[in-house]
PDB file of C-alpha atoms in Angstrom:
ATOM      1  CA  UNK A 256      90.367  59.229 145.285  1.00  0.00           C
ATOM      2  CA  UNK A 257      87.939  61.070 143.023  1.00  0.00           C
ATOM      3  CA  UNK A 258      84.204  60.518 142.797  1.00  0.00           C
ATOM      4  CA  UNK A 259      82.273  61.663 139.739  1.00  0.00           C
ATOM      5  CA  UNK A 260      78.529  62.159 139.385  1.00  0.00           C
ATOM      6  CA  UNK A 261      76.891  62.978 136.067  1.00  0.00           C
ATOM      7  CA  UNK A 262      73.615  64.792 135.558  1.00  0.00           C
ATOM      8  CA  UNK A 263      71.629  66.453 132.807  1.00  0.00           C
ATOM      9  CA  UNK A 264      70.720  63.524 130.623  1.00  0.00           C
ATOM     10  CA  UNK A 265      67.226  62.954 129.309  1.00  0.00           C
ATOM     11  CA  UNK A 266      65.004  62.686 126.268  1.00  0.00           C
ATOM     12  CA  UNK A 267      65.296  65.301 123.533  1.00  0.00           C
ATOM     13  CA  UNK A 268      64.101  65.608 119.953  1.00  0.00           C
ATOM     14  CA  UNK A 269      66.525  65.528 117.062  1.00  0.00           C
ATOM     15  CA  UNK A 270      68.013  68.957 116.487  1.00  0.00           C
ATOM     16  CA  UNK A 271      67.710  69.889 120.138  1.00  0.00           C
ATOM     17  CA  UNK A 272      70.322  70.563 122.792  1.00  0.00           C
ATOM     18  CA  UNK A 273      71.329  69.211 126.176  1.00  0.00           C
ATOM     19  CA  UNK A 274      73.947  70.182 128.719  1.00  0.00           C
ATOM     20  CA  UNK A 275      75.541  67.438 130.756  1.00  0.00           C
ATOM     21  CA  UNK A 276      77.330  68.153 133.999  1.00  0.00           C
ATOM     22  CA  UNK A 277      79.835  66.156 135.987  1.00  0.00           C
ATOM     23  CA  UNK A 278      80.458  67.025 139.616  1.00  0.00           C
ATOM     24  CA  UNK A 279      83.724  65.817 141.061  1.00  0.00           C
ATOM     25  CA  UNK A 280      84.858  65.410 144.619  1.00  0.00           C
ATOM     26  CA  UNK A 281      88.350  64.856 145.896  1.00  0.00           C
ATOM     27  CA  UNK A 282      91.340  67.089 146.305  1.00  0.00           C
ATOM     28  CA  UNK A 283      92.985  66.115 143.001  1.00  0.00           C
ATOM     29  CA  UNK A 284      90.155  67.102 140.671  1.00  0.00           C
ATOM     30  CA  UNK A 285      91.752  70.283 139.317  1.00  0.00           C
ATOM     31  CA  UNK A 286      94.954  68.437 138.427  1.00  0.00           C
ATOM     32  CA  UNK A 287      93.251  65.772 136.334  1.00  0.00           C
ATOM     33  CA  UNK A 288      92.331  65.621 132.696  1.00  0.00           C
ATOM     34  CA  UNK A 289      88.615  65.061 132.200  1.00  0.00           C
ATOM     35  CA  UNK A 290      86.653  63.427 129.448  1.00  0.00           C
ATOM     36  CA  UNK A 291      83.208  62.460 128.311  1.00  0.00           C
ATOM     37  CA  UNK A 292      82.740  59.029 126.785  1.00  0.00           C
ATOM     38  CA  UNK A 293      79.558  57.437 125.531  1.00  0.00           C
ATOM     39  CA  UNK A 294      78.343  53.927 124.957  1.00  0.00           C
ATOM     40  CA  UNK A 295      75.382  52.966 122.813  1.00  0.00           C
ATOM     41  CA  UNK A 296      73.725  49.543 123.115  1.00  0.00           C
ATOM     42  CA  UNK A 297      75.836  46.882 121.487  1.00  0.00           C
ATOM     43  CA  UNK A 298      78.705  49.260 120.799  1.00  0.00           C
ATOM     44  CA  UNK A 299      82.052  49.982 122.389  1.00  0.00           C
ATOM     45  CA  UNK A 300      82.548  52.938 124.664  1.00  0.00           C
ATOM     46  CA  UNK A 301      83.926  55.835 122.641  1.00  0.00           C
ATOM     47  CA  UNK A 302      85.482  59.186 123.391  1.00  0.00           C
ATOM     48  CA  UNK A 303      83.286  62.220 122.901  1.00  0.00           C
ATOM     49  CA  UNK A 304      85.599  64.981 124.118  1.00  0.00           C
ATOM     50  CA  UNK A 305      88.423  65.447 126.587  1.00  0.00           C
ATOM     51  CA  UNK A 306      89.890  68.491 128.285  1.00  0.00           C
ATOM     52  CA  UNK A 307      93.222  69.095 129.986  1.00  0.00           C
ATOM     53  CA  UNK A 308      93.519  69.938 133.672  1.00  0.00           C
ATOM     54  CA  UNK A 309      93.841  73.650 132.889  1.00  0.00           C
ATOM     55  CA  UNK A 310      91.122  73.707 130.263  1.00  0.00           C
ATOM     56  CA  UNK A 311      93.545  75.062 127.687  1.00  0.00           C
ATOM     57  CA  UNK A 312      93.547  71.962 125.496  1.00  0.00           C
ATOM     58  CA  UNK A 313      90.664  69.859 124.255  1.00  0.00           C
ATOM     59  CA  UNK A 314      90.530  66.699 122.209  1.00  0.00           C
ATOM     60  CA  UNK A 315      87.588  65.652 120.089  1.00  0.00           C
ATOM     61  CA  UNK A 316      86.398  62.184 119.331  1.00  0.00           C
ATOM     62  CA  UNK A 317      85.541  61.320 115.771  1.00  0.00           C
ATOM     63  CA  UNK A 318      81.794  61.451 116.115  1.00  0.00           C
ATOM     64  CA  UNK A 319      80.893  64.937 117.298  1.00  0.00           C
ATOM     65  CA  UNK A 320      82.079  67.154 114.412  1.00  0.00           C
ATOM     66  CA  UNK A 321      81.943  70.434 116.310  1.00  0.00           C
ATOM     67  CA  UNK A 322      78.437  69.936 117.670  1.00  0.00           C
ATOM     68  CA  UNK A 323      79.609  69.400 121.240  1.00  0.00           C
ATOM     69  CA  UNK A 324      81.695  71.583 123.540  1.00  0.00           C
ATOM     70  CA  UNK A 325      83.465  70.474 126.694  1.00  0.00           C
ATOM     71  CA  UNK A 326      84.344  72.937 129.450  1.00  0.00           C
ATOM     72  CA  UNK A 327      85.424  72.835 133.070  1.00  0.00           C
ATOM     73  CA  UNK A 328      85.308  74.986 136.167  1.00  0.00           C
ATOM     74  CA  UNK A 329      88.021  73.893 138.575  1.00  0.00           C
ATOM     75  CA  UNK A 330      86.786  76.249 141.266  1.00  0.00           C
ATOM     76  CA  UNK A 331      83.518  74.318 141.315  1.00  0.00           C
ATOM     77  CA  UNK A 332      84.958  70.891 140.484  1.00  0.00           C
ATOM     78  CA  UNK A 333      82.673  70.552 137.508  1.00  0.00           C
ATOM     79  CA  UNK A 334      82.913  69.589 133.871  1.00  0.00           C
ATOM     80  CA  UNK A 335      80.213  70.236 131.322  1.00  0.00           C
ATOM     81  CA  UNK A 336      79.336  68.912 127.899  1.00  0.00           C
ATOM     82  CA  UNK A 337      77.178  71.211 125.817  1.00  0.00           C
ATOM     83  CA  UNK A 338      75.529  69.178 123.077  1.00  0.00           C
ATOM     84  CA  UNK A 339      73.787  70.806 120.128  1.00  0.00           C
ATOM     85  CA  UNK A 340      72.084  69.664 116.941  1.00  0.00           C
ATOM     86  CA  UNK A 341      71.538  66.283 118.519  1.00  0.00           C
ATOM     87  CA  UNK A 342      70.918  63.288 116.304  1.00  0.00           C
ATOM     88  CA  UNK A 343      69.301  59.926 117.047  1.00  0.00           C
ATOM     89  CA  UNK A 344      72.736  58.326 116.716  1.00  0.00           C
ATOM     90  CA  UNK A 345      73.872  60.375 119.722  1.00  0.00           C
ATOM     91  CA  UNK A 346      71.648  58.196 121.888  1.00  0.00           C
ATOM     92  CA  UNK A 347      73.857  56.537 124.480  1.00  0.00           C
ATOM     93  CA  UNK A 348      74.864  56.454 128.105  1.00  0.00           C
ATOM     94  CA  UNK A 349      77.320  59.289 128.652  1.00  0.00           C
ATOM     95  CA  UNK A 350      80.114  58.817 131.161  1.00  0.00           C
ATOM     96  CA  UNK A 351      82.362  61.336 132.836  1.00  0.00           C
ATOM     97  CA  UNK A 352      85.943  60.195 133.418  1.00  0.00           C
ATOM     98  CA  UNK A 353      89.113  61.550 135.018  1.00  0.00           C
ATOM     99  CA  UNK A 354      92.744  60.653 134.509  1.00  0.00           C
ATOM    100  CA  UNK A 355      96.291  61.953 134.843  1.00  0.00           C
ATOM    101  CA  UNK A 356      96.747  62.948 131.203  1.00  0.00           C
ATOM    102  CA  UNK A 357      94.704  64.052 128.230  1.00  0.00           C
ATOM    103  CA  UNK A 358      94.077  60.797 126.424  1.00  0.00           C
ATOM    104  CA  UNK A 359      91.851  59.501 123.661  1.00  0.00           C
ATOM    105  CA  UNK A 360      91.886  55.968 125.079  1.00  0.00           C
ATOM    106  CA  UNK A 361      89.500  55.048 127.865  1.00  0.00           C
ATOM    107  CA  UNK A 362      92.296  53.049 129.487  1.00  0.00           C
ATOM    108  CA  UNK A 363      93.945  56.362 130.351  1.00  0.00           C
ATOM    109  CA  UNK A 364      91.134  57.304 132.727  1.00  0.00           C
ATOM    110  CA  UNK A 365      91.155  55.910 136.245  1.00  0.00           C
ATOM    111  CA  UNK A 366      87.940  57.330 137.648  1.00  0.00           C
ATOM    112  CA  UNK A 367      84.470  56.972 136.181  1.00  0.00           C
ATOM    113  CA  UNK A 368      80.988  58.157 136.950  1.00  0.00           C
ATOM    114  CA  UNK A 369      77.899  55.958 136.777  1.00  0.00           C
ATOM    115  CA  UNK A 370      76.685  57.500 133.541  1.00  0.00           C
ATOM    116  CA  UNK A 371      73.641  59.427 132.422  1.00  0.00           C
ATOM    117  CA  UNK A 372      71.262  58.351 129.661  1.00  0.00           C
ATOM    118  CA  UNK A 373      70.762  60.590 126.643  1.00  0.00           C
ATOM    119  CA  UNK A 374      67.999  59.626 124.239  1.00  0.00           C
ATOM    120  CA  UNK A 375      67.426  61.527 121.011  1.00  0.00           C
ATOM    121  CA  UNK A 376      64.140  60.874 119.264  1.00  0.00           C
ATOM    122  CA  UNK A 377      63.682  61.298 115.529  1.00  0.00           C
TER     123      UNK A 377
END
C-alpha cells in the first residue's frame, strides 16, 4: 500500500511559478511510476507529466509545452512538479498518482493523493 500527500499549491499570478511536492509512504514507492494529473472544474482529469521509477524517462501531457518539469527523489520518497510561466488555464486541482508502469492514462495509476489546489490569476 502506498499513501500520497501533495503540498505546495496556492494562488499565483499569471507568469509566476509554483513547485508542487508529493510525499509517498510505503515500501514500494521507489519501484513505481509517478505522475501528476490535474482536473479543472467541469473538465476531465488530464495527465500533466509522468516519470518512470528510475527517473530516467518522463512523459508529457499535451497541455504543458515544456513549462513544467517533473522530478523524483527515491531516497526521500518524493516527487516534485516545477511549474513555470503559469497561465490562468493551469488553474486546477493537481493530483499525485502512482502506478506500476509509466502510463498516460489515469487508469494505469492505482494510488492517488487528495489533491492540491492551484489557482492562477490573470
